[in-house]
Amino acid sequence: MELKLYDTLTREKRMFAPLDPSRVRMYVCGPTVYDFAHIGNARPVIVFDVLFRLLRHLYGVDKVTYVRNITDVDDKINARAAERGVAIRELTEETYRNFVEDVAALGCLAPTVEPRATEHISEMKTLIERLIASGNAYVAEEHVLFSVPSMPEYGRLSKRSLDEMVAGARVDVAPYKRDPMDFVLWKPSKTGEPGWPSPAGIAAPGRPGWHIECSAMSWKHLGETFDIHGGGIDLEFPHHENEIAQSRCAFHTPLMANFWMHNGFLQVEGEKMSKSLGNFFTIREVLADWQGDVIRLAMLSSHYRQPINWTVKGLEEAEKALANFFDAASADAEPRPAPGVLEALADDLNTPKAISEMHALRNAAGRKALAGTLAFFGFRQGAFAQWRDASVPAPALPVDEIDRRIAARLSARQARNFAEADRIRDELAALGVVLKDSKDGTTWELAR
RNA sequence: GGCCACGUGGCGGAGUGGUUACGCAGCGGUCUGCAAAACCGUUUACCCCGGUUCAAUUCCGGGCGUGGCCUCCA
């Protein structure tokens, strides 16, 4: 099976082959742990979980290393901890635990490694020293800055020229920067802020800039170059552009990751998600109303690079589709996804196409393959069924009373008193009990 | 303001230089005393204007709209 993936750097779908044939290495930018993750954060988590599963299927479970970092040093974290009056470590650990719970509820596998930024300060400092030594970074007023003009290919990922960026710049430039585009690798810590002994002979304690942590952690856990780097499209610039500059200049390599993958943005009910519009939802809030598998399917019903419109209608449709899938799937699943599904996924993770293939398996011949496909995707019938049963109200009548009325209706039908039979059925329907007649008798279920 | 994306039928959403996506909803039918469920069938499409082409929803240019980045942000 040939896997094709779209690479943001070259703007084309290319055949994927691991740089090191014996293993596949993937890095995805993870959360900054200061608050509950929102539904937009769930998209890359789910998308790259599917890619992780696909790679494990194609190359072997123990051949794929998936690294997703935890950013636990950041100004927003400092501000939130101060606001709540808790220790930074307490805030980051609590937020991380919540994130892990949310992500597990969405049916995602744990990455192979979840490194924390604060546990990689020494790697960051090593990179910074190297960049200074190679002339790609400089010290100014206790900061270490990356010199963007020293990197000729800067802007290649985001397709921006330095001239365009300077021309369009809206921000004031810090006076100590040699070039307006230069960005911070290390900055001094004020009293009360987390700080570490600084590199480059800077006396004052400091802390890392945002971008350097990903270069350090991917280096430590995957090496100087690796196969896939993923994240949201909003990270393309400046974050990923800066990671590339740091890593390539520090290691003198022509590339950092062989494939750069970016998922599209999420909107809510056709509008930008924002707190001011009142349409901002955390994963936890959505999980209060919808089971994780429903959220997962709804998220995968759009191609990952397309923008996705997050709507209640979409969730309702996902629930319906999931119910249909589980109804059709047999208990004895094949230990693999269906070939058609695999083929769709191998074409740059075309999940909508894969889902349409799953619909095609909802027949007698496809039941085992469908079950295998559902398992492959991480859908969990038990959790879904349990949630669905709990989501309908209990019948307003005791079960034996329902049975008694069904028997009464049967008598009426046998006497061809259909008016009475229909009256009983309507009465039960009004109480939320829906009858179904079949050759084998009458069954009932609760109205949804 | 600069740069980068996206714009498909009632809704969601793939894909393609000429041929069925698929799902939901709707409509028709089979079954049923009638329903429900199930099954079968089925209508509506490619933002606008140019260009290239025998042929464009698909390629190119312009416009409009939406979104992203440029500043913390997935």
Coordinates of C-alpha atoms (C1' of nucleotides) in Angstrom, one line a residue:
Chain A
M1 CA 0.0 0.0 0.0
E2 CA 1.4 3.3 -1.1
L3 CA 0.8 6.2 1.3
K4 CA 0.5 9.7 -0.2
L5 CA 0.6 12.7 2.1
Y6 CA 0.3 16.4 1.3
D7 CA 3.3 18.3 2.3
T8 CA 2.8 22.0 3.1
L9 CA 6.4 22.8 2.3
T10 CA 6.2 21.6 -1.3
R11 CA 2.5 22.1 -1.7
E12 CA 2.0 18.8 -3.2
K13 CA 0.9 15.2 -2.4
R14 CA 3.9 13.0 -2.3
M15 CA 4.6 9.3 -1.8
F16 CA 5.6 8.8 1.8
A17 CA 8.6 6.7 2.7
P18 CA 10.3 6.9 6.1
L19 CA 13.8 8.4 6.1
D20 CA 14.9 5.5 8.2
P21 CA 13.3 2.4 6.7
S22 CA 13.2 0.7 10.1
R23 CA 11.0 3.3 11.8
V24 CA 8.5 6.1 11.3
R25 CA 8.9 9.3 13.3
M26 CA 6.2 11.9 13.8
Y27 CA 6.0 15.0 15.9
V28 CA 2.8 17.0 16.5
C29 CA 2.6 20.3 18.4
G30 CA 0.6 19.7 21.6
P31 CA -1.2 21.8 24.1
T32 CA -0.1 24.7 26.2
V33 CA -1.4 23.6 29.5
Y34 CA -3.1 26.6 31.2
D35 CA -6.8 25.8 30.7
F36 CA -9.2 23.2 29.3
A37 CA -8.5 22.4 25.6
H38 CA -11.3 23.7 23.3
I39 CA -13.0 21.8 20.5
G40 CA -10.7 23.4 17.9
N41 CA -7.7 21.8 19.8
A42 CA -9.4 18.4 19.4
R43 CA -9.0 18.5 15.6
P44 CA -5.3 17.9 15.3
V45 CA -5.4 15.5 18.2
I46 CA -8.0 13.3 16.4
V47 CA -6.6 13.8 12.9
F48 CA -3.0 12.8 13.8
D49 CA -4.3 10.0 15.9
V50 CA -5.8 8.5 12.8
L51 CA -2.5 9.0 11.0
F52 CA -0.8 7.3 13.9
R53 CA -3.1 4.4 13.6
L54 CA -2.6 4.2 9.8
L55 CA 1.2 4.3 10.1
R56 CA 1.1 1.6 12.8
H57 CA -1.1 -0.5 10.5
L58 CA 1.2 0.0 7.5
Y59 CA 4.6 -0.2 9.3
G60 CA 4.0 -2.2 12.5
V61 CA 2.8 -1.1 15.9
D62 CA 6.3 -0.9 17.4
K63 CA 7.8 0.8 14.4
V64 CA 6.1 4.2 14.8
T65 CA 7.2 6.8 17.3
Y66 CA 4.7 9.6 17.8
V67 CA 5.8 12.6 19.9
R68 CA 3.3 15.2 21.1
N69 CA 4.8 17.8 23.4
I70 CA 3.4 19.5 26.5
T71 CA 4.2 23.2 26.6
D72 CA 4.4 23.9 30.3
V73 CA 6.4 27.1 30.3
D74 CA 4.6 30.1 28.9
D75 CA 3.4 33.6 29.7
K76 CA -0.2 32.6 29.7
I77 CA 0.5 29.8 32.2
N78 CA 2.3 32.3 34.5
A79 CA -0.6 34.7 34.2
R80 CA -3.3 32.1 34.9
A81 CA -1.4 30.6 37.9
A82 CA -1.0 34.1 39.4
E83 CA -4.7 34.8 38.8
R84 CA -5.8 31.6 40.5
G85 CA -3.2 31.8 43.2
V86 CA -1.8 28.4 42.5
A87 CA 1.7 27.1 41.9
I88 CA 2.6 26.9 38.2
R89 CA 3.4 23.3 38.5
E90 CA 0.1 22.6 40.1
L91 CA -1.7 24.4 37.2
T92 CA 0.2 22.7 34.5
E93 CA -0.2 19.2 36.0
E94 CA -3.9 19.6 36.6
T95 CA -4.5 20.9 33.1
Y96 CA -2.4 18.1 31.6
R97 CA -4.4 15.5 33.5
N98 CA -7.6 17.1 32.2
F99 CA -6.2 17.0 28.6
V100 CA -5.3 13.4 28.9
E101 CA -8.8 12.5 30.0
D102 CA -10.4 14.5 27.3
V103 CA -8.3 13.0 24.6
A104 CA -8.9 9.5 25.9
A105 CA -12.6 10.2 25.8
L106 CA -12.2 11.1 22.1
G107 CA -10.9 7.6 21.4
C108 CA -7.3 8.7 20.8
L109 CA -4.3 6.5 21.6
A110 CA -1.6 8.0 23.8
P111 CA 1.4 9.2 21.8
T112 CA 4.6 7.2 22.3
V113 CA 6.2 10.1 24.1
E114 CA 4.7 13.3 25.7
P115 CA 7.7 15.4 26.6
R116 CA 7.4 18.5 28.7
A117 CA 9.2 21.6 27.8
T118 CA 10.5 22.2 31.3
E119 CA 12.3 18.9 31.2
H120 CA 14.2 19.8 28.1
I121 CA 15.8 23.1 29.1
S122 CA 19.3 21.7 28.8
E123 CA 18.6 20.6 25.2
M124 CA 17.2 24.0 24.4
K125 CA 20.4 25.7 25.8
T126 CA 22.6 23.4 23.8
L127 CA 20.7 24.4 20.6
I128 CA 21.0 28.0 21.5
E129 CA 24.7 27.8 22.1
R130 CA 25.1 26.0 18.8
L131 CA 23.1 28.7 17.0
I132 CA 25.3 31.4 18.5
A133 CA 28.4 29.5 17.5
S134 CA 27.3 29.2 14.0
G135 CA 26.4 32.8 13.7
N136 CA 22.6 32.2 13.4
A137 CA 21.9 33.8 16.8
Y138 CA 23.1 36.7 18.9
V139 CA 22.9 38.1 22.4
A140 CA 21.2 41.4 23.0
E141 CA 20.1 42.9 26.4
E142 CA 20.0 39.5 28.1
H143 CA 18.0 38.0 25.2
V144 CA 19.2 35.5 22.7
L145 CA 17.7 36.2 19.3
F146 CA 17.6 34.2 16.1
S147 CA 19.0 36.1 13.2
V148 CA 16.4 35.6 10.5
P149 CA 18.6 37.0 7.6
S150 CA 21.2 34.4 8.4
M151 CA 18.8 31.7 7.2
P152 CA 18.4 32.1 3.4
E153 CA 15.4 29.8 3.1
Y154 CA 13.4 31.5 5.9
G155 CA 9.8 31.9 4.7
R156 CA 9.8 28.8 2.5
L157 CA 7.2 26.9 4.5
S158 CA 4.7 29.8 4.7
K159 CA 5.6 31.1 1.2
R160 CA 6.4 34.6 2.5
S161 CA 9.4 36.7 1.5
L162 CA 11.1 38.8 4.1
D163 CA 10.2 41.9 2.2
E164 CA 6.5 41.1 2.3
M165 CA 6.6 40.4 6.0
V166 CA 8.4 43.5 6.9
A167 CA 6.1 45.6 4.6
G168 CA 3.0 44.1 6.2
A169 CA 4.3 44.2 9.8
R170 CA 1.9 45.7 12.2
V171 CA 3.8 45.4 15.4
D172 CA 6.4 47.5 17.0
V173 CA 9.9 46.0 16.8
A174 CA 11.9 45.6 20.0
P175 CA 14.8 48.0 19.8
Y176 CA 17.4 45.4 20.5
K177 CA 16.6 43.4 17.4
R178 CA 19.1 43.6 14.6
D179 CA 16.3 42.8 12.1
P180 CA 12.6 43.2 12.6
M181 CA 11.9 39.5 11.9
D182 CA 14.4 38.2 14.4
F183 CA 12.7 36.1 17.1
V184 CA 13.5 35.2 20.7
L185 CA 15.2 32.0 21.6
W186 CA 15.8 33.0 25.3
K187 CA 14.6 35.8 27.4
P188 CA 15.2 37.1 30.9
S189 CA 12.8 36.1 33.7
K190 CA 11.4 38.8 35.9
T191 CA 11.2 38.1 39.7
G192 CA 8.5 35.6 40.4
E193 CA 8.6 34.1 36.9
P194 CA 10.0 30.7 36.3
G195 CA 13.7 30.9 35.4
W196 CA 16.7 28.8 34.7
P197 CA 20.4 29.6 34.5
S198 CA 20.9 31.3 31.1
P199 CA 23.1 30.2 28.2
A200 CA 25.6 32.3 26.3
G201 CA 27.2 33.8 29.4
I202 CA 24.1 35.8 30.3
A203 CA 24.2 36.4 34.1
A204 CA 20.5 36.8 34.7
P205 CA 18.2 33.8 34.9
G206 CA 15.9 33.3 32.0
R207 CA 13.4 31.1 30.2
P208 CA 13.1 29.8 26.6
G209 CA 11.1 31.4 23.8
W210 CA 8.2 29.5 22.5
H211 CA 9.6 28.0 19.3
I212 CA 12.9 26.5 20.6
E213 CA 11.1 23.9 22.7
C214 CA 9.8 22.0 19.7
S215 CA 13.2 22.0 18.1
A216 CA 14.7 20.7 21.3
M217 CA 12.1 18.0 22.0
S218 CA 11.9 16.7 18.5
W219 CA 15.7 16.5 18.4
K220 CA 15.8 14.6 21.7
H221 CA 13.1 12.1 20.9
L222 CA 13.3 11.8 17.1
G223 CA 16.6 13.0 16.0
E224 CA 17.9 15.9 13.9
T225 CA 15.6 15.1 11.0
F226 CA 12.4 13.0 11.1
D227 CA 9.5 12.1 8.9
I228 CA 6.3 14.0 9.8
H229 CA 5.7 17.2 11.6
G230 CA 2.1 18.1 12.2
G231 CA -0.1 20.8 13.8
G232 CA -2.8 23.4 13.1
I233 CA -2.5 25.7 10.1
D234 CA -2.3 28.6 12.4
L235 CA 1.1 27.3 13.5
E236 CA 2.5 27.4 10.0
F237 CA 3.8 30.9 10.6
P238 CA 5.7 31.8 12.6
H239 CA 6.0 28.8 14.9
H240 CA 6.9 26.1 12.3
E241 CA 8.8 28.4 10.2
N242 CA 10.9 29.3 13.2
E243 CA 11.3 25.6 14.2
I244 CA 12.7 24.9 10.8
A245 CA 15.1 27.8 11.0
Q246 CA 16.4 26.7 14.4
S247 CA 16.8 23.0 13.7
R248 CA 18.2 23.3 10.2
C249 CA 20.8 25.9 11.3
A250 CA 21.7 24.1 14.5
F251 CA 22.2 20.8 12.7
H252 CA 23.3 22.0 9.2
T253 CA 20.6 19.9 7.6
P254 CA 18.6 20.6 4.4
L255 CA 15.4 19.7 6.2
M256 CA 13.8 19.3 9.6
A257 CA 10.8 17.2 8.8
N258 CA 10.3 15.4 5.5
F259 CA 6.5 16.1 5.5
W260 CA 4.8 19.1 7.1
M261 CA 1.1 18.5 7.7
H262 CA -1.4 21.1 8.7
N263 CA -5.0 20.7 9.6
G264 CA -7.6 23.4 8.7
F265 CA -9.4 25.6 11.0
L266 CA -12.6 25.0 12.8
Q267 CA -15.6 27.3 12.9
V268 CA -18.7 26.9 15.0
E269 CA -22.1 27.1 13.4
G270 CA -20.6 29.1 10.5
E271 CA -18.9 31.6 12.7
K272 CA -15.4 32.1 14.1
M273 CA -15.2 30.5 17.5
S274 CA -14.6 33.1 20.1
K275 CA -15.5 33.8 23.7
S276 CA -17.1 37.1 22.7
L277 CA -19.6 35.4 20.3
G278 CA -20.5 33.0 23.1
N279 CA -19.7 30.0 20.8
F280 CA -16.5 28.9 22.5
F281 CA -16.6 25.3 23.7
T282 CA -14.1 23.2 25.5
I283 CA -13.8 19.5 24.7
R284 CA -15.2 18.8 28.2
E285 CA -18.3 20.9 27.5
V286 CA -19.0 19.1 24.3
L287 CA -18.4 15.7 26.0
A288 CA -21.1 16.6 28.5
D289 CA -23.7 16.4 25.6
W290 CA -22.1 14.0 23.2
Q291 CA -20.2 10.8 23.5
G292 CA -16.5 10.9 22.4
D293 CA -17.0 8.6 19.4
V294 CA -19.7 10.9 18.0
I295 CA -17.3 13.9 18.3
R296 CA -14.6 11.8 16.7
L297 CA -16.8 10.8 13.7
A298 CA -18.1 14.3 13.3
M299 CA -14.5 15.6 13.2
L300 CA -13.4 13.0 10.6
S301 CA -16.3 13.7 8.3
S302 CA -14.4 16.6 6.8
H303 CA -11.0 16.2 5.1
Y304 CA -8.4 17.4 7.6
R305 CA -7.0 20.2 5.4
Q306 CA -10.5 21.7 4.7
P307 CA -12.0 24.1 7.1
I308 CA -14.6 22.4 9.3
N309 CA -17.9 23.8 10.4
W310 CA -18.7 22.5 13.8
T311 CA -22.5 22.2 14.2
V312 CA -25.1 20.5 16.3
K313 CA -26.6 19.1 13.1
G314 CA -23.3 17.6 12.2
L315 CA -23.1 15.9 15.6
E316 CA -26.6 14.6 15.1
E317 CA -25.7 13.1 11.8
A318 CA -22.6 11.6 13.2
E319 CA -24.6 9.9 15.9
K320 CA -27.0 8.5 13.4
A321 CA -24.3 7.2 11.2
L322 CA -22.4 5.7 14.1
A323 CA -25.6 3.9 15.2
N324 CA -26.1 2.6 11.7
F325 CA -22.5 1.4 11.6
F326 CA -22.7 -0.4 14.9
D327 CA -26.0 -2.0 14.0
A328 CA -24.6 -3.4 10.8
A329 CA -21.2 -4.5 12.2
S330 CA -20.8 -8.1 13.2
A331 CA -19.4 -9.2 16.5
D332 CA -16.6 -11.1 14.9
A333 CA -14.5 -8.3 13.4
E334 CA -11.7 -8.8 10.9
P335 CA -8.4 -7.8 12.5
R336 CA -7.9 -5.0 10.0
P337 CA -9.7 -2.1 8.2
A338 CA -11.5 -2.8 4.9
P339 CA -9.3 -2.4 1.8
G340 CA -11.4 0.4 0.4
V341 CA -11.1 2.3 3.7
L342 CA -7.4 1.8 3.7
E343 CA -7.1 3.0 0.2
A344 CA -9.0 6.2 1.0
L345 CA -6.8 6.9 4.0
A346 CA -3.7 6.2 2.0
D347 CA -4.7 9.1 -0.2
D348 CA -3.7 11.9 2.1
L349 CA -6.0 10.7 4.9
N350 CA -9.3 11.1 3.0
T351 CA -11.5 10.3 5.9
P352 CA -14.8 11.5 4.2
K353 CA -14.1 9.0 1.5
A354 CA -13.3 6.3 4.0
I355 CA -16.6 7.0 5.8
S356 CA -18.5 6.6 2.5
E357 CA -16.7 3.3 2.1
M358 CA -17.9 2.3 5.5
H359 CA -21.5 3.0 4.4
A360 CA -20.9 0.7 1.5
L361 CA -20.0 -2.1 4.0
R362 CA -23.4 -1.9 5.7
N363 CA -24.6 -5.1 4.0
A364 CA -24.3 -8.8 4.8
A365 CA -21.0 -9.2 2.9
G366 CA -19.4 -6.3 4.6
R367 CA -20.2 -6.8 8.3
K368 CA -17.0 -8.3 9.4
A369 CA -14.9 -5.7 7.5
L370 CA -17.0 -2.9 8.9
A371 CA -16.4 -4.1 12.4
G372 CA -12.7 -4.3 11.7
T373 CA -12.8 -0.8 10.3
L374 CA -14.6 0.6 13.3
A375 CA -12.1 -0.9 15.6
F376 CA -9.2 0.4 13.5
F377 CA -10.6 3.9 13.8
G378 CA -10.9 3.6 17.5
F379 CA -14.7 3.6 17.7
R380 CA -16.0 1.9 20.8
Q381 CA -19.4 0.3 20.5
G382 CA -19.8 -0.3 24.2
A383 CA -19.2 3.3 25.2
F384 CA -21.4 4.5 22.4
A385 CA -24.3 2.2 23.2
Q386 CA -24.1 2.9 26.9
W387 CA -24.3 6.7 26.3
R388 CA -27.1 6.3 23.8
D389 CA -29.2 4.2 26.2
A390 CA -28.6 6.7 28.9
S391 CA -29.6 9.6 26.7
V392 CA -33.2 8.5 26.2
P393 CA -35.7 9.1 29.0
A394 CA -36.9 6.1 31.0
P395 CA -40.4 4.9 29.9
A396 CA -43.3 6.6 31.6
L397 CA -44.8 3.2 32.2
P398 CA -43.6 0.0 34.0
V399 CA -42.5 -2.6 31.5
D400 CA -45.2 -5.1 32.5
E401 CA -47.8 -2.4 31.8
I402 CA -46.4 -1.8 28.4
D403 CA -46.5 -5.6 27.7
R404 CA -50.1 -5.6 29.0
R405 CA -51.1 -2.9 26.6
I406 CA -49.3 -4.5 23.7
A407 CA -51.3 -7.7 24.4
A408 CA -54.5 -5.7 24.5
R409 CA -53.7 -4.2 21.2
L410 CA -52.9 -7.6 19.7
S411 CA -56.3 -8.9 20.8
A412 CA -57.9 -5.8 19.2
R413 CA -56.0 -6.4 16.0
Q414 CA -57.0 -10.1 15.9
A415 CA -60.6 -9.0 16.3
R416 CA -59.9 -6.6 13.4
N417 CA -60.8 -3.7 15.7
F418 CA -58.1 -1.5 14.2
A419 CA -59.5 1.7 15.6
E420 CA -58.8 0.4 19.1
A421 CA -55.5 -1.1 18.1
D422 CA -54.3 2.2 16.7
R423 CA -55.7 4.1 19.8
I424 CA -53.5 1.9 22.1
R425 CA -50.4 2.4 19.8
D426 CA -50.9 6.2 19.7
E427 CA -51.4 6.2 23.5
L428 CA -48.1 4.4 24.0
A429 CA -46.4 6.7 21.4
A430 CA -47.5 9.7 23.4
L431 CA -45.7 8.1 26.4
G432 CA -42.5 7.7 24.3
V433 CA -42.9 4.0 23.5
V434 CA -42.7 3.2 19.8
L435 CA -44.2 -0.1 18.7
K436 CA -42.8 -2.2 15.8
D437 CA -44.8 -5.1 14.3
S438 CA -43.0 -7.9 12.7
K439 CA -43.6 -11.5 11.7
D440 CA -42.2 -12.5 15.1
G441 CA -44.5 -10.3 17.1
T442 CA -44.5 -6.8 18.4
T443 CA -41.4 -5.1 19.9
W444 CA -41.1 -1.7 21.4
E445 CA -38.4 0.9 21.9
L446 CA -38.1 4.3 23.4
A447 CA -38.6 7.3 21.2
R448 CA -35.4 9.4 20.8
Chain B
rG1 C1' -2.5 47.1 4.4
rG2 C1' 0.8 42.4 3.0
rC3 C1' 0.7 37.1 2.5
rC4 C1' -1.9 32.2 2.4
rA5 C1' -6.2 29.2 1.9
rC6 C1' -11.2 28.0 1.0
rG7 C1' -16.3 28.8 -1.9
rU8 C1' -20.0 21.9 -4.7
rG9 C1' -27.3 20.1 -4.8
rG10 C1' -32.3 21.6 1.1
rC11 C1' -27.9 20.4 4.6
rG12 C1' -23.1 17.9 5.4
rG13 C1' -19.2 16.5 2.2
rA14 C1' -15.6 13.7 -1.6
rG15 C1' -13.9 14.0 -6.4
rU16 C1' -13.0 14.8 -11.6
rG17 C1' -10.7 18.3 -18.2
rG18 C1' -15.9 14.9 -21.2
rU19 C1' -18.9 9.4 -17.6
rU20 C1' -23.0 7.5 -10.3
rA21 C1' -19.6 10.1 -5.1
rC22 C1' -21.4 9.1 -0.3
rG23 C1' -24.5 10.4 4.1
rC24 C1' -28.8 13.1 6.2
rA25 C1' -33.4 15.2 4.7
rG26 C1' -37.3 15.0 0.8
rC27 C1' -40.1 12.3 -2.8
rG28 C1' -41.9 7.4 -5.0
rG29 C1' -42.3 2.1 -4.2
rU30 C1' -42.1 -2.9 -1.7
rC31 C1' -43.8 -4.9 2.9
rU32 C1' -48.0 -3.7 6.6
rG33 C1' -55.1 -3.6 8.2
rC34 C1' -52.6 1.2 8.8
rA35 C1' -48.0 2.8 10.8
rA36 C1' -42.9 2.4 12.4
rA37 C1' -38.5 -0.2 11.0
rA38 C1' -36.2 -2.5 6.9
rC39 C1' -35.3 -2.8 1.8
rC40 C1' -35.5 -0.7 -3.4
rG41 C1' -35.7 3.5 -6.5
rU42 C1' -35.2 8.9 -7.2
rU43 C1' -35.3 15.0 -8.0
rU44 C1' -32.1 19.5 -7.0
rA45 C1' -24.9 21.2 -7.8
rC46 C1' -20.3 22.7 -8.8
rC47 C1' -19.9 31.8 -6.1
rC48 C1' -19.5 35.6 -10.4
rC49 C1' -16.9 37.4 -15.0
rG50 C1' -13.4 36.5 -18.6
rG51 C1' -9.5 33.2 -20.9
rU52 C1' -7.3 28.4 -22.6
rU53 C1' -9.7 23.9 -24.9
rC54 C1' -13.4 20.1 -29.4
rA55 C1' -15.0 20.1 -24.2
rA56 C1' -14.2 23.3 -17.5
rU57 C1' -17.3 22.4 -11.7
rU58 C1' -12.2 20.6 -12.7
rC59 C1' -6.6 24.5 -15.7
rC60 C1' -5.3 30.2 -15.9
rG61 C1' -6.6 35.5 -14.8
rG62 C1' -9.8 39.0 -12.4
rG63 C1' -13.8 40.0 -9.0
rC64 C1' -16.9 39.0 -4.7
rG65 C1' -17.5 36.3 -0.1
rU66 C1' -15.5 33.5 4.1
rG67 C1' -11.5 32.2 7.0
rG68 C1' -6.2 31.9 8.6
rC69 C1' -1.4 34.2 9.4
rC70 C1' 1.3 38.8 10.0
rU71 C1' 0.4 39.8 17.6
rC72 C1' -0.8 35.2 22.5
rC73 C1' -4.0 31.8 19.9
rA74 C1' -4.8 24.8 17.2

